[in-house]
Short mmCIF file of C-alpha atoms and ligand atoms in Angstrom, two decimals:
data_model
loop_
_atom_site.label_atom_id
_atom_site.label_comp_id
_atom_site.label_asym_id
_atom_site.label_seq_id
_atom_site.Cartn_x
_atom_site.Cartn_y
_atom_site.Cartn_z
CA MET A 1 26.02 7.95 -6.30
CA LYS A 2 23.06 8.14 -8.71
CA ASN A 3 20.87 9.36 -5.82
CA LYS A 4 23.46 11.94 -4.69
CA ILE A 5 23.46 13.42 -8.17
CA LEU A 6 19.64 13.41 -8.17
CA GLU A 7 19.71 15.29 -4.80
CA LYS A 8 22.00 17.92 -6.28
CA LEU A 9 19.71 18.31 -9.28
CA LYS A 10 16.65 18.54 -7.08
CA GLN A 11 18.31 21.13 -4.80
CA SER A 12 19.31 23.53 -7.59
CA GLU A 13 16.53 25.50 -9.09
CA ASP A 14 18.44 26.28 -12.31
CA PHE A 15 21.34 24.70 -14.14
CA ILE A 16 24.11 23.10 -12.16
CA SER A 17 27.45 22.69 -13.87
CA GLY A 18 29.14 19.32 -14.31
CA GLN A 19 32.19 20.88 -12.70
CA GLU A 20 30.28 21.80 -9.53
CA ILE A 21 28.80 18.30 -9.19
CA SER A 22 32.18 16.77 -9.91
CA LYS A 23 33.86 18.87 -7.20
CA GLU A 24 31.21 18.28 -4.53
CA LEU A 25 30.77 14.56 -5.13
CA HIS A 26 34.42 13.81 -5.94
CA MET A 27 33.72 12.13 -9.26
CA THR A 28 34.80 12.51 -12.80
CA ARG A 29 32.68 14.31 -15.40
CA ALA A 30 32.44 11.10 -17.35
CA ALA A 31 31.02 9.24 -14.35
CA ILE A 32 28.46 12.03 -13.83
CA TRP A 33 27.42 11.72 -17.51
CA LYS A 34 26.95 7.98 -17.01
CA TYR A 35 24.68 8.46 -13.98
CA ILE A 36 22.71 11.28 -15.68
CA ASN A 37 21.86 8.78 -18.46
CA ILE A 38 20.86 6.17 -15.90
CA LEU A 39 18.53 8.76 -14.27
CA ARG A 40 17.09 9.56 -17.70
CA GLU A 41 16.36 5.86 -18.15
CA ASP A 42 14.54 5.94 -14.80
CA GLY A 43 12.30 8.61 -16.30
CA TYR A 44 13.92 11.83 -15.02
CA ASN A 45 13.82 14.50 -17.66
CA ILE A 46 17.27 16.22 -17.47
CA GLU A 47 18.31 18.93 -19.81
CA SER A 48 22.00 19.27 -20.57
CA VAL A 49 23.48 22.34 -22.17
CA PRO A 50 27.27 22.33 -22.77
CA SER A 51 28.01 25.79 -21.36
CA LYS A 52 25.58 25.58 -18.46
CA GLY A 53 25.42 21.99 -17.17
CA TYR A 54 22.39 20.01 -16.13
CA ARG A 55 18.87 20.95 -15.15
CA LEU A 56 16.09 18.75 -13.82
CA VAL A 57 13.02 19.55 -15.92
CA SER A 58 10.50 17.05 -14.53
CA LEU A 59 10.20 14.09 -12.20
CA PRO A 60 8.83 10.71 -13.24
CA ASP A 61 5.62 9.33 -11.72
CA ILE A 62 7.37 6.39 -9.95
CA LEU A 63 7.22 5.04 -6.45
CA SER A 64 10.92 4.70 -5.57
CA TYR A 65 12.20 5.86 -2.15
CA GLU A 66 13.73 8.92 -3.78
CA GLU A 67 10.31 10.06 -4.98
CA ILE A 68 8.27 9.14 -1.92
CA LYS A 69 10.54 10.45 0.76
CA GLU A 70 9.51 14.07 0.58
CA TYR A 71 6.03 13.06 1.75
CA LEU A 72 7.19 10.47 4.30
CA LYS A 73 7.04 11.35 8.01
CA THR A 74 7.72 7.88 9.48
CA ASP A 75 10.51 6.60 11.70
CA PHE A 76 10.70 3.12 10.26
CA MET A 77 7.87 2.36 7.86
CA GLY A 78 9.13 2.68 4.30
CA ARG A 79 12.60 3.88 5.34
CA SER A 80 14.01 0.93 3.42
CA ILE A 81 12.26 0.36 0.12
CA TYR A 82 12.91 -2.34 -2.47
CA TYR A 83 11.63 -0.85 -5.68
CA PHE A 84 10.89 -2.86 -8.84
CA ASN A 85 9.76 -1.73 -12.25
CA SER A 86 8.15 -5.13 -12.72
CA ILE A 87 7.88 -8.16 -10.45
CA ASP A 88 5.72 -11.31 -10.14
CA SER A 89 4.26 -10.41 -6.73
CA THR A 90 5.50 -8.02 -4.02
CA ASN A 91 4.16 -10.41 -1.37
CA LYS A 92 6.20 -13.26 -2.79
CA LYS A 93 9.31 -11.09 -2.83
CA ALA A 94 8.63 -9.90 0.68
CA LYS A 95 8.39 -13.49 1.93
CA GLU A 96 11.71 -14.35 0.30
CA ILE A 97 13.58 -11.56 2.12
CA ALA A 98 11.58 -11.04 5.31
CA GLN A 99 13.76 -13.18 7.53
CA ASP A 100 16.82 -10.96 6.94
CA GLU A 101 15.12 -7.59 6.75
CA GLN A 102 14.06 -5.09 9.36
CA GLU A 103 10.51 -4.37 10.31
CA GLY A 104 9.14 -1.60 8.15
CA THR A 105 10.87 -2.61 4.99
CA VAL A 106 8.58 -2.11 2.04
CA ILE A 107 8.52 -3.81 -1.36
CA ILE A 108 6.91 -1.69 -4.08
CA ALA A 109 6.47 -2.51 -7.79
CA GLU A 110 5.11 -0.52 -10.71
CA GLU A 111 3.61 -3.63 -12.10
CA GLN A 112 2.90 -7.22 -10.90
CA THR A 113 2.80 -10.02 -13.42
CA ALA A 114 1.38 -12.55 -10.92
CA GLY A 115 -0.26 -10.37 -8.26
CA LYS A 116 -2.08 -12.47 -5.64
CA GLY A 117 -5.46 -11.81 -4.10
CA ARG A 118 -7.20 -13.59 -1.27
CA MET A 119 -8.16 -17.23 -1.57
CA GLY A 120 -5.72 -17.98 -4.30
CA ARG A 121 -7.25 -15.40 -6.71
CA SER A 122 -5.14 -13.29 -8.98
CA TRP A 123 -4.80 -9.50 -8.59
CA VAL A 124 -4.80 -7.20 -11.62
CA SER A 125 -1.79 -4.86 -11.29
CA PRO A 126 -1.12 -2.78 -14.44
CA LYS A 127 2.08 -0.79 -14.81
CA GLY A 128 2.32 2.64 -13.25
CA LYS A 129 -1.39 2.78 -12.42
CA GLY A 130 -1.68 1.55 -8.87
CA ILE A 131 0.06 1.12 -5.61
CA TRP A 132 1.21 -2.52 -5.31
CA MET A 133 3.24 -2.83 -2.11
CA SER A 134 4.02 -5.22 0.71
CA LEU A 135 5.03 -4.27 4.23
CA ILE A 136 7.34 -6.43 6.30
CA LEU A 137 6.18 -6.50 9.93
CA LYS A 138 7.78 -8.29 12.87
CA PRO A 139 5.40 -7.88 15.76
CA THR A 140 6.09 -9.77 19.00
CA MET A 141 2.63 -11.14 19.48
CA GLU A 142 0.63 -14.38 19.30
CA PRO A 143 -0.36 -15.55 15.86
CA MET A 144 -4.03 -15.42 16.95
CA LYS A 145 -3.82 -11.61 17.03
CA VAL A 146 -2.47 -11.27 13.44
CA PRO A 147 -5.89 -10.80 11.80
CA LYS A 148 -6.12 -7.49 13.72
CA LEU A 149 -3.24 -6.18 11.59
CA THR A 150 -5.40 -6.34 8.51
CA LEU A 151 -7.82 -3.96 10.15
CA ILE A 152 -4.92 -1.60 10.96
CA GLY A 153 -4.01 -1.70 7.27
CA ALA A 154 -7.54 -0.99 6.17
CA ALA A 155 -7.90 1.89 8.67
CA ALA A 156 -4.57 3.38 7.48
CA VAL A 157 -5.65 3.29 3.82
CA HIS A 158 -9.04 4.83 4.73
CA LYS A 159 -7.38 7.62 6.71
CA ALA A 160 -4.83 8.33 3.97
CA LEU A 161 -7.63 8.65 1.43
CA GLU A 162 -9.55 10.90 3.79
CA ASN A 163 -6.37 13.10 4.17
CA MET A 164 -6.51 13.48 0.38
CA LYS A 165 -10.25 14.32 0.51
CA ILE A 166 -11.36 11.02 -1.00
CA LYS A 167 -14.43 9.42 0.64
CA ALA A 168 -14.36 5.63 0.88
CA GLN A 169 -15.93 2.75 2.85
CA VAL A 170 -14.38 -0.18 4.64
CA LYS A 171 -15.60 -3.63 3.90
CA TRP A 172 -14.45 -5.61 6.93
CA PRO A 173 -11.78 -6.86 7.14
CA ASN A 174 -9.69 -6.29 4.11
CA ASP A 175 -11.31 -4.15 1.40
CA ILE A 176 -11.85 -0.47 0.74
CA LEU A 177 -14.65 0.43 -1.55
CA ILE A 178 -15.97 3.52 -3.32
CA ASP A 179 -19.52 3.59 -4.72
CA GLY A 180 -19.81 -0.05 -3.68
CA LYS A 181 -16.85 -1.08 -5.84
CA LYS A 182 -13.46 -2.29 -4.66
CA ILE A 183 -10.52 0.10 -4.95
CA CYS A 184 -8.17 -1.62 -2.45
CA GLY A 185 -7.56 -5.16 -1.20
CA ILE A 186 -5.26 -6.29 1.57
CA LEU A 187 -3.62 -9.71 1.69
CA THR A 188 -2.03 -10.50 5.05
CA GLU A 189 0.25 -13.50 5.18
CA MET A 190 2.16 -14.84 8.17
CA SER A 191 5.08 -17.05 9.02
CA GLY A 192 5.09 -18.26 12.59
CA GLU A 193 5.06 -21.03 15.10
CA LEU A 194 2.30 -21.99 17.57
CA ASN A 195 2.89 -19.14 19.94
CA MET A 196 5.24 -16.81 18.01
CA VAL A 197 5.12 -14.73 14.89
CA ASN A 198 8.28 -14.75 12.73
CA TYR A 199 7.01 -12.16 10.34
CA VAL A 200 3.86 -10.80 8.76
CA ILE A 201 3.62 -9.62 5.17
CA MET A 202 0.86 -7.08 4.55
CA GLY A 203 0.20 -6.79 0.85
CA ILE A 204 -1.78 -3.70 -0.10
CA GLY A 205 -3.10 -3.21 -3.60
CA ILE A 206 -4.74 0.06 -4.56
CA ASN A 207 -6.38 0.82 -7.91
CA VAL A 208 -5.19 4.46 -8.19
CA ASN A 209 -5.05 5.74 -11.79
CA LEU A 210 -6.46 2.77 -13.69
CA ASP A 211 -8.73 3.75 -16.61
CA GLU A 212 -11.81 1.73 -17.61
CA LYS A 213 -9.73 -0.12 -20.17
CA ASP A 214 -7.35 -1.33 -17.47
CA ILE A 215 -10.13 -3.16 -15.60
CA PRO A 216 -11.03 -6.51 -17.12
CA ASP A 217 -14.71 -6.80 -18.17
CA GLN A 218 -15.56 -9.50 -15.61
CA LEU A 219 -14.40 -7.17 -12.80
CA LYS A 220 -16.10 -4.00 -14.04
CA ASP A 221 -19.11 -4.30 -11.74
CA LYS A 222 -17.00 -5.19 -8.71
CA ALA A 223 -13.87 -3.04 -9.07
CA THR A 224 -13.10 0.59 -9.76
CA SER A 225 -10.17 3.00 -9.39
CA LEU A 226 -9.67 6.32 -7.59
CA LYS A 227 -9.26 8.03 -10.94
CA ILE A 228 -12.48 6.58 -12.33
CA SER A 229 -14.53 7.35 -9.22
CA THR A 230 -13.14 10.87 -8.56
CA GLY A 231 -12.55 11.85 -12.14
CA LYS A 232 -9.02 13.06 -11.32
CA GLU A 233 -5.48 11.62 -11.58
CA ILE A 234 -4.32 10.98 -7.98
CA ASN A 235 -0.73 11.61 -6.81
CA ARG A 236 0.51 8.05 -6.13
CA LYS A 237 3.63 9.22 -4.33
CA GLU A 238 1.68 11.29 -1.85
CA LEU A 239 -0.90 8.52 -1.28
CA THR A 240 1.79 5.84 -0.78
CA ALA A 241 3.61 7.95 1.82
CA ASN A 242 0.34 8.91 3.53
CA ILE A 243 -0.59 5.24 3.94
CA LEU A 244 2.80 4.47 5.46
CA ASN A 245 2.51 7.48 7.78
CA GLU A 246 -0.92 6.57 8.99
CA PHE A 247 -0.08 2.91 9.25
CA GLU A 248 2.99 3.60 11.41
CA LYS A 249 0.98 5.68 13.91
CA LEU A 250 -1.79 3.11 14.27
CA TYR A 251 0.61 0.20 14.34
CA ILE A 252 2.73 1.73 17.11
CA SER A 253 -0.32 2.30 19.37
CA PHE A 254 -1.30 -1.32 18.80
CA LYS A 255 2.20 -2.72 19.44
CA GLU A 256 3.13 -0.56 22.38
CA LYS A 257 -0.23 -0.04 24.10
CA ASP A 258 -2.38 -2.81 22.64
CA GLN A 259 -4.54 0.09 21.53
CA MET A 260 -7.00 -0.35 18.65
CA ASN A 261 -9.50 2.39 19.53
CA GLU A 262 -8.91 4.57 16.52
CA VAL A 263 -8.67 1.62 14.13
CA LEU A 264 -12.06 0.26 15.35
CA LYS A 265 -13.61 3.73 15.18
CA ILE A 266 -12.55 4.17 11.56
CA CYS A 267 -13.65 0.65 10.60
CA ARG A 268 -17.02 0.99 12.38
CA GLU A 269 -17.89 4.48 11.30
CA ASN A 270 -17.09 3.83 7.68
CA SER A 271 -18.30 0.28 7.43
CA ILE A 272 -20.31 -0.79 4.45
CA LEU A 273 -21.45 -3.95 6.29
CA LEU A 274 -22.68 -2.86 9.70
CA GLY A 275 -26.47 -2.82 9.94
CA GLU A 276 -26.75 -4.83 6.68
CA GLU A 277 -27.84 -8.34 5.91
CA VAL A 278 -24.83 -10.30 4.67
CA LYS A 279 -24.00 -13.72 3.24
CA ILE A 280 -21.17 -15.45 5.07
CA ILE A 281 -19.39 -17.77 2.71
CA ARG A 282 -17.10 -20.49 4.14
CA GLY A 283 -16.21 -22.87 1.34
CA ASN A 284 -19.52 -24.38 0.30
CA ASP A 285 -21.29 -23.27 3.45
CA VAL A 286 -23.41 -20.09 2.97
CA ARG A 287 -25.24 -18.50 5.88
CA ILE A 288 -27.23 -15.29 6.08
CA GLY A 289 -27.18 -12.97 9.05
CA LYS A 290 -27.03 -9.27 10.01
CA ALA A 291 -23.67 -7.59 10.68
CA ILE A 292 -24.11 -5.70 13.88
CA ASP A 293 -20.70 -4.63 15.18
CA ILE A 294 -16.94 -5.09 15.18
CA ASN A 295 -15.82 -6.12 18.64
CA GLU A 296 -12.67 -5.14 20.60
CA ASN A 297 -10.80 -8.07 19.09
CA GLY A 298 -11.53 -6.84 15.59
CA GLU A 299 -14.02 -9.66 14.98
CA LEU A 300 -17.22 -9.08 13.09
CA LEU A 301 -20.38 -9.80 15.03
CA ILE A 302 -23.23 -11.39 13.16
CA LYS A 303 -26.71 -11.83 14.44
CA PHE A 304 -28.42 -14.99 13.08
CA GLU A 305 -32.01 -16.11 13.24
CA GLY A 306 -33.26 -16.40 16.77
CA ASP A 307 -30.96 -13.49 17.80
CA LYS A 308 -27.97 -15.75 18.18
CA VAL A 309 -24.80 -13.65 17.88
CA GLU A 310 -21.50 -15.14 16.59
CA SER A 311 -18.15 -13.49 16.06
CA ILE A 312 -16.24 -14.04 12.78
CA ILE A 313 -12.44 -13.83 12.60
CA ALA A 314 -10.87 -11.98 9.70
CA GLY A 315 -9.37 -14.31 7.10
CA GLU A 316 -11.70 -17.25 7.34
CA VAL A 317 -14.71 -16.13 5.32
CA SER A 318 -15.96 -14.13 2.30
CA LEU A 319 -18.76 -11.68 2.78
CA ARG A 320 -21.33 -10.53 0.23
CA GLY A 321 -24.24 -8.16 0.51
CA ASN A 322 -27.51 -10.09 0.49
CA ASP A 323 -29.35 -8.09 -2.20
P1 LIG B 1 -13.62 -11.25 -0.28
O1 LIG B 1 -12.18 -10.95 -0.20
O2 LIG B 1 -14.33 -10.97 1.02
O3 LIG B 1 -13.91 -12.64 -0.79
P2 LIG B 1 -13.69 -10.10 -2.77
O4 LIG B 1 -12.31 -9.54 -2.70
O5 LIG B 1 -13.91 -11.32 -3.50
O6 LIG B 1 -14.21 -10.26 -1.32
P3 LIG B 1 -15.44 -8.77 -4.67
O7 LIG B 1 -15.59 -7.35 -4.79
O8 LIG B 1 -16.64 -9.63 -4.61
O9 LIG B 1 -14.58 -8.96 -3.32
O10 LIG B 1 -14.51 -9.40 -5.83
C1 LIG B 1 -13.51 -8.74 -6.49
C2 LIG B 1 -12.74 -9.77 -7.17
O11 LIG B 1 -11.83 -9.15 -8.11
C3 LIG B 1 -11.88 -10.54 -6.20
O12 LIG B 1 -11.84 -11.87 -6.57
C4 LIG B 1 -10.59 -9.85 -6.33
O13 LIG B 1 -9.51 -10.64 -5.88
C5 LIG B 1 -10.52 -9.56 -7.85
N1 LIG B 1 -9.56 -8.58 -8.34
C6 LIG B 1 -8.44 -8.81 -9.02
N2 LIG B 1 -7.74 -7.71 -9.25
C7 LIG B 1 -8.47 -6.74 -8.71
C8 LIG B 1 -8.19 -5.33 -8.61
N3 LIG B 1 -7.10 -4.75 -9.13
N4 LIG B 1 -9.12 -4.61 -7.98
C9 LIG B 1 -10.25 -5.21 -7.42
N5 LIG B 1 -10.52 -6.46 -7.48
C10 LIG B 1 -9.65 -7.28 -8.12
C1 LIG B 2 -7.65 -9.16 -2.05
O1 LIG B 2 -7.95 -10.25 -2.61
O2 LIG B 2 -8.51 -8.38 -1.85
C2 LIG B 2 -6.21 -8.88 -1.67
C3 LIG B 2 -5.44 -8.18 -2.80
C4 LIG B 2 -4.01 -7.89 -2.39
C5 LIG B 2 -3.19 -7.33 -3.55
C6 LIG B 2 -1.82 -6.84 -3.15
S1 LIG B 2 -0.98 -5.90 -4.39
C7 LIG B 2 0.51 -5.95 -3.47
C8 LIG B 2 0.57 -7.33 -2.82
N1 LIG B 2 1.21 -8.34 -3.72
C9 LIG B 2 0.40 -9.27 -4.10
O3 LIG B 2 0.69 -10.19 -4.87
N2 LIG B 2 -0.82 -9.04 -3.56
C10 LIG B 2 -0.88 -7.92 -2.68
#
């Protein structure tokens, strides 16, 4: 009901009377008043004048379905959104509900109190400043192919940023960088059996409107935000929908036609690693080689001393520039 009232307010350019809402939605004026106050608590600025009714003055900067949907062009990605003002981790929540939810369900939170990064690290996720979301995917494919999904996520984020005229680079397989600093990380987690995937959770964290003060000192030389690097506030609603729009297109080609051409093109052309010397860190084992390509399977090809080329699968290593 709350959303129906919100729709009415959004549709009418001027005041809409309590009587009109009451007639069209078959509810009492008292009930309308109750929902108007709930909407105000959600951050909607609604003016009420006794003789005129209600008028929507401004929208809140929040990532609920109601606020994202005007930008959304998808069939299934993000058509069901679980929205939280605060949560421990959207990936954790997604894992709790994945079994019973449809593919394309998205968990979004304004803040994470225990955001998770790769390799058991924590992920800084201050309130209202980023996009902290997890996508529930249910591809029918072998678990071996799951690392490719991370590349689809990275390509979708890169494309969405490009649509919004923001230039970024991809650090295979799961990071997006600007000016050499991280603005986005992707954490892909899977539940499956030997030859079957139950579900995949793709957690995407984007530092959108964080200010310098929101980035802890020890991360300042490694992480930045879109606002810091572009000097402008970025529309989080538009960017969130854009990522889901781009992701759905790339994901459908992959699922239906096993097609990764565009994903590979984006990851190759905008790679920060290709052509560079890199350190490949696997636990305590550190090797140095040159990143030369991303192959059709989405693996990174590294040339080692003596021209020996090895492929690396996403998820198993950390990579650092060697300078
Ligand atoms: P890899 O995943 O390949 O190991 P990395 O993610 O460690 O690379 P770095 O740029 O070297 O990349 O390190 C950034 C560190 O900061 C990571 O440990 C990352 O998890 C952590 N971090 C925590 N919160 C954020 C955030 N909001 N933005 C960027 N980095 C963050
Ligand atoms: C990385 O280490 O680079 C991956 C970071 C992934 C962060 C996102 S934010 C939304 C989702 N929920 C989490 O707890 N983590 C991911």
